[in-house]
Amino acid sequence: MTDKYAVIGNPIAHSKSPQIHQMFAAQTVQDISYEAILAPLDSFAATVERLRAGGYKGCNVTVPFKFEALQSSTRVEPRAKIAKAVNTLKFANNEIIGDNTDGIGLTDDLQLNLKIDLKNKRVLLVGAGGAASGVFQSLVTLGAIVSIVNRNKEKAQLLATSRSFFTNLVDTPQLPFPTNNAKEHNSNRIDALGYADLVDQQFDIIINATSTGLSDEMPNIPKSIFEHALLAYDMMYGRDTPFMKFAREYGAAVVSDGLGMLVEQAAESFFLWRNVRPDTRAVLKKLRAESPIA
Ligand code: NDP
């Protein structure tokens, strides 16, 4: 019998997840269906219950329901607890298991597809919303030294201080903080900055986790920051954003959108549900051909 899965969001029409999971299923010969479901803004929990009652095995969750998905879970995996958000639900044995695959999706894209070794790299994470919160611990776990910058600096500080909770769950190395801005760091591996603090700072990797790409805006980061960057990465996908154009113009060695992250986080969800790892390279290659970036 075909096992049913879905992605729930609002809006959802733009989602590439059905296409990605159908490609994974064909490649690994798994008998599944996967559809996009638009949930009314006040009906996420009811939608999940409807899917469970209808025999679905799990679902992905996207904007704006990742926090509600955490609340709906009867069991939450550690990485979703740290992220305070859930993007994957698995329905099994009367449990709703909540997990978050965004972090591993990003780090797999950086390491496997873009061949970036994160160990001891200075990473600037721009933004402190749901996406940043989903990925920061994966970056730190792989040895990156992360600075979070956000328009609302308090949110960046909150994210950085959630490290104490993180340390209780995951054992990470404690090394001296090497950037020249030591004044506000509150752990050896993560600190929080405002945009004004970025003047004269340098980073190896700059990751745009803001939603500025959606409105064709650019976060207020100085152009000098790209001069020695190995990589400028925008989590947004499907368009050449102002951040990507700016990074290219001002010297970043490699510029990427977030399409690879999308495919890799989907692969991790697929693995959680099916215990089979799809070949993401073939899927990414096909999607990239449909959605080239400059
Ligand atoms: P949220 O709404 O949770 O957070 C938005 C963030 O953007 C906040 O930090 C906000 O800052 C910042 N921001 C918004 N406008 C501006 C601006 N004009 N200047 C500076 N900062 C701004 O969104 P998400 O974190 O969920 O998503 C962020 C992006 O990541 C989206 O583009 C989304 O598509 C992408 N994403 C991609 C994934 C992938 O698989 N490739 C997975 C998940 C997300 P403030 O707090 O100050 O308001």
XYZ file of C-alpha atoms and ligand atoms in Angstrom:
342
model
C 0.000 0.000 0.000
C 1.241 3.498 -0.861
C 2.434 5.436 2.226
C 1.198 9.020 2.278
C 3.277 12.116 3.162
C 2.754 15.851 2.707
C 4.156 19.312 3.332
C 1.953 21.749 5.283
C 2.394 25.513 4.937
C 0.694 28.807 4.142
C 1.414 29.795 1.399
C 2.464 26.472 -0.125
C 1.908 26.644 -3.899
C 5.575 27.577 -4.519
C 6.924 24.536 -2.621
C 9.367 22.274 -4.449
C 9.082 19.585 -1.745
C 6.535 17.387 -3.630
C 8.799 17.356 -6.697
C 11.889 16.570 -4.580
C 10.258 13.738 -2.597
C 8.738 12.210 -5.716
C 12.219 12.168 -7.292
C 13.667 10.576 -4.129
C 10.897 7.932 -4.165
C 11.438 7.054 -7.826
C 15.186 6.816 -7.310
C 14.976 4.571 -4.216
C 11.906 2.604 -5.389
C 9.806 3.610 -2.382
C 6.024 3.411 -2.751
C 4.992 6.813 -1.392
C 2.806 9.756 -2.316
C 3.681 13.337 -1.299
C 1.436 16.358 -1.671
C 1.404 20.058 -0.716
C -1.333 21.038 1.752
C -2.405 24.625 2.391
C -3.489 24.860 6.040
C -5.575 27.833 7.203
C -3.481 29.988 9.557
C -5.575 28.958 12.582
C -5.818 25.250 11.722
C -2.358 23.700 11.810
C -3.086 21.249 14.669
C -6.424 20.241 13.095
C -4.669 19.638 9.770
C -2.108 17.369 11.448
C -4.906 15.421 13.150
C -6.720 15.051 9.824
C -3.572 13.634 8.225
C -2.997 11.182 11.079
C -6.615 10.042 10.953
C -6.233 9.625 7.187
C -3.320 7.204 7.662
C -0.472 9.546 6.630
C 2.950 8.486 7.903
C 4.427 11.945 8.325
C 4.756 15.455 6.968
C 7.096 18.356 6.474
C 6.186 21.700 7.982
C 7.081 25.090 6.584
C 6.364 28.780 7.185
C 4.573 29.808 9.382
C 3.923 26.563 11.283
C 7.360 25.350 12.469
C 6.765 26.598 16.025
C 3.256 25.133 16.182
C 4.676 21.840 14.924
C 6.941 21.816 17.977
C 3.874 22.258 20.195
C 1.994 19.470 18.355
C 4.803 16.943 18.804
C 4.415 14.354 21.544
C 8.172 13.675 21.359
C 10.787 16.199 20.237
C 14.254 15.228 19.023
C 17.210 17.153 20.573
C 18.089 19.159 17.443
C 14.479 20.382 17.171
C 14.491 21.306 20.868
C 17.605 23.395 20.290
C 16.106 25.027 17.200
C 12.790 25.546 19.029
C 11.170 24.614 15.723
C 10.076 21.457 13.894
C 10.113 20.950 10.126
C 9.542 17.173 10.060
C 6.819 15.144 11.767
C 6.760 11.364 11.850
C 3.556 9.599 12.881
C 4.397 6.270 14.529
C 2.908 4.141 17.329
C 0.461 6.847 18.423
C 3.350 9.318 18.718
C 3.984 12.526 16.791
C 7.771 12.729 16.609
C 9.080 16.234 15.849
C 12.511 16.801 14.313
C 14.384 19.577 12.534
C 16.463 18.794 9.439
C 17.292 22.385 8.391
C 20.659 22.403 10.197
C 21.961 19.203 8.687
C 20.472 20.302 5.350
C 22.635 23.415 5.395
C 25.823 21.753 6.623
C 25.471 18.858 4.161
C 25.106 21.368 1.326
C 28.161 23.323 2.516
C 30.327 20.258 3.089
C 29.190 17.727 0.479
C 28.081 19.922 -2.425
C 30.173 23.075 -1.963
C 33.169 21.235 -0.443
C 33.609 23.674 2.449
C 35.272 22.386 5.618
C 33.572 24.206 8.502
C 36.183 23.457 11.149
C 37.483 26.714 12.650
C 35.871 28.783 9.887
C 34.567 32.176 10.988
C 30.906 32.209 9.998
C 28.644 35.265 9.980
C 25.011 34.178 10.262
C 22.853 37.099 9.141
C 19.371 36.957 10.705
C 17.969 35.445 13.897
C 14.587 34.108 12.777
C 13.401 30.524 12.359
C 15.955 29.579 9.714
C 18.958 30.892 11.701
C 17.671 29.206 14.833
C 17.411 25.905 12.942
C 21.009 25.924 11.713
C 23.316 27.558 14.239
C 23.954 24.494 16.375
C 24.853 22.351 13.350
C 27.453 24.931 12.310
C 28.970 24.994 15.792
C 28.923 21.213 16.105
C 31.059 20.978 12.965
C 33.629 23.346 14.454
C 32.595 26.710 12.974
C 32.957 29.897 15.005
C 29.629 31.640 14.581
C 28.674 35.312 14.901
C 24.967 36.043 14.629
C 23.990 39.520 13.426
C 20.421 40.734 13.395
C 18.521 43.998 12.893
C 16.890 43.306 16.247
C 20.103 42.591 18.165
C 18.238 41.256 21.189
C 17.022 38.318 19.100
C 20.617 37.570 18.043
C 21.663 37.662 21.701
C 18.828 35.326 22.687
C 19.887 32.856 20.029
C 23.521 33.040 21.077
C 22.677 32.534 24.749
C 20.492 29.528 23.988
C 23.915 27.910 23.633
C 23.847 27.068 27.344
C 20.837 24.838 26.697
C 22.604 23.449 23.655
C 25.749 22.606 25.623
C 23.672 20.436 27.933
C 22.624 18.303 24.981
C 25.621 18.214 22.674
C 29.296 18.000 23.523
C 31.199 20.612 21.484
C 34.798 21.767 21.669
C 35.581 24.880 23.712
C 38.268 26.893 21.935
C 39.404 30.493 22.350
C 37.261 32.964 20.425
C 39.482 34.235 17.615
C 37.723 37.275 16.085
C 38.742 40.809 16.978
C 35.333 41.500 18.499
C 35.450 39.757 21.819
C 33.430 42.256 23.786
C 30.031 40.616 23.490
C 30.636 36.959 23.009
C 28.967 34.811 25.591
C 30.397 31.462 24.615
C 33.593 30.421 22.922
C 31.884 29.522 19.703
C 28.926 31.893 19.263
C 28.552 35.626 19.681
C 25.849 38.167 18.877
C 26.373 41.378 16.940
C 24.459 44.371 15.655
C 25.089 45.614 12.093
C 27.181 48.512 13.415
C 29.618 45.988 14.945
C 30.510 44.590 11.511
C 32.783 47.435 10.416
C 36.333 46.112 9.878
C 35.343 42.515 10.708
C 36.210 39.625 8.419
C 34.582 36.232 8.003
C 35.289 33.142 5.932
C 31.617 32.340 5.300
C 28.645 34.710 5.254
C 25.200 33.110 5.377
C 22.109 35.181 4.697
C 19.322 33.705 6.840
C 17.118 36.794 6.601
C 13.975 36.977 4.492
C 15.343 40.007 2.572
C 15.589 38.014 -0.668
C 11.801 37.756 -0.755
C 11.459 41.544 -1.034
C 14.590 42.119 -3.152
C 16.280 43.911 -0.248
C 19.780 43.602 1.139
C 20.665 43.289 4.833
C 22.751 46.239 5.948
C 26.174 44.545 5.902
C 29.318 46.405 4.784
C 30.643 45.428 1.358
C 34.174 45.026 2.736
C 32.976 41.902 4.510
C 32.922 39.960 1.225
C 36.486 40.811 0.183
C 38.140 37.742 1.705
C 35.063 35.504 1.998
C 35.403 31.923 0.785
C 31.636 31.662 0.462
C 28.545 33.884 0.506
C 25.409 31.775 0.890
C 21.773 32.890 0.681
C 19.269 30.421 2.141
C 16.697 31.822 -0.266
C 16.476 29.835 -3.491
C 15.009 30.269 -6.956
C 16.285 33.802 -7.541
C 19.508 35.775 -7.729
C 19.062 37.945 -4.626
C 20.627 41.378 -3.957
C 22.809 39.638 -1.301
C 24.179 37.246 -3.932
C 24.766 40.020 -6.498
C 26.476 42.186 -3.888
C 28.689 39.300 -2.696
C 29.734 38.506 -6.264
C 30.500 42.137 -7.004
C 32.573 42.693 -3.860
C 34.808 39.639 -4.002
C 33.292 36.500 -2.421
C 35.094 33.513 -3.961
C 31.929 31.371 -4.204
C 28.296 32.521 -4.148
C 25.388 30.108 -3.668
C 21.648 30.132 -3.103
C 19.856 27.700 -0.738
C 18.607 25.160 -3.269
C 21.136 22.573 -2.085
C 20.010 23.091 1.518
C 16.415 22.529 0.464
C 17.308 19.220 -1.196
C 19.564 18.064 1.667
C 17.025 18.844 4.412
C 14.419 16.956 2.375
C 16.790 13.982 2.089
C 17.188 13.883 5.873
C 13.379 13.932 6.322
C 13.077 11.141 3.741
C 15.667 9.131 5.678
C 13.786 9.668 8.968
C 10.600 8.356 7.383
C 11.930 5.593 5.095
C 15.340 4.670 6.543
C 16.774 5.022 3.022
C 19.183 7.748 1.869
C 18.476 9.153 -1.588
C 21.223 10.414 -3.907
C 20.799 14.172 -3.551
C 23.317 15.068 -6.271
C 21.114 13.809 -9.098
C 18.062 15.635 -7.726
C 19.971 18.871 -7.143
C 21.406 18.720 -10.652
C 17.938 18.389 -12.169
C 16.452 21.221 -10.070
C 19.465 23.444 -10.764
C 18.980 22.982 -14.487
C 15.396 24.243 -14.043
C 16.461 27.104 -11.766
C 19.924 28.379 -12.771
C 21.647 31.162 -10.817
C 24.098 33.630 -12.320
P 11.705 34.637 9.792
O 10.540 35.463 9.402
O 11.627 33.713 10.943
O 12.983 35.601 10.081
C 13.268 36.671 9.221
C 14.646 37.251 9.549
O 14.958 38.211 8.534
C 14.730 37.979 10.884
O 16.008 37.774 11.435
C 14.544 39.452 10.463
O 15.161 40.375 11.334
C 15.294 39.457 9.149
N 14.899 40.546 8.257
C 13.732 40.701 7.596
N 13.762 41.813 6.825
C 15.006 42.372 7.009
C 15.657 43.528 6.489
N 15.044 44.349 5.627
N 16.935 43.777 6.874
C 17.568 42.953 7.735
N 16.996 41.838 8.277
C 15.725 41.560 7.910
O 12.111 33.851 8.440
P 12.894 32.457 8.352
O 14.044 32.549 9.270
O 11.958 31.322 8.492
O 13.387 32.439 6.817
C 14.486 33.256 6.379
C 14.870 32.859 4.950
O 15.424 31.542 4.920
C 13.706 32.868 3.961
O 14.149 33.481 2.757
C 13.432 31.379 3.730
O 12.915 31.141 2.432
C 14.837 30.799 3.860
N 14.846 29.364 4.229
C 15.425 28.485 3.342
C 15.481 27.138 3.620
C 16.122 26.215 2.624
O 15.957 24.988 2.762
N 16.859 26.721 1.651
C 14.925 26.577 4.876
C 14.370 27.586 5.765
C 14.323 28.927 5.420
P 14.375 41.000 12.637
O 14.384 39.916 13.667
O 15.210 42.161 13.012
O 13.005 41.351 12.158
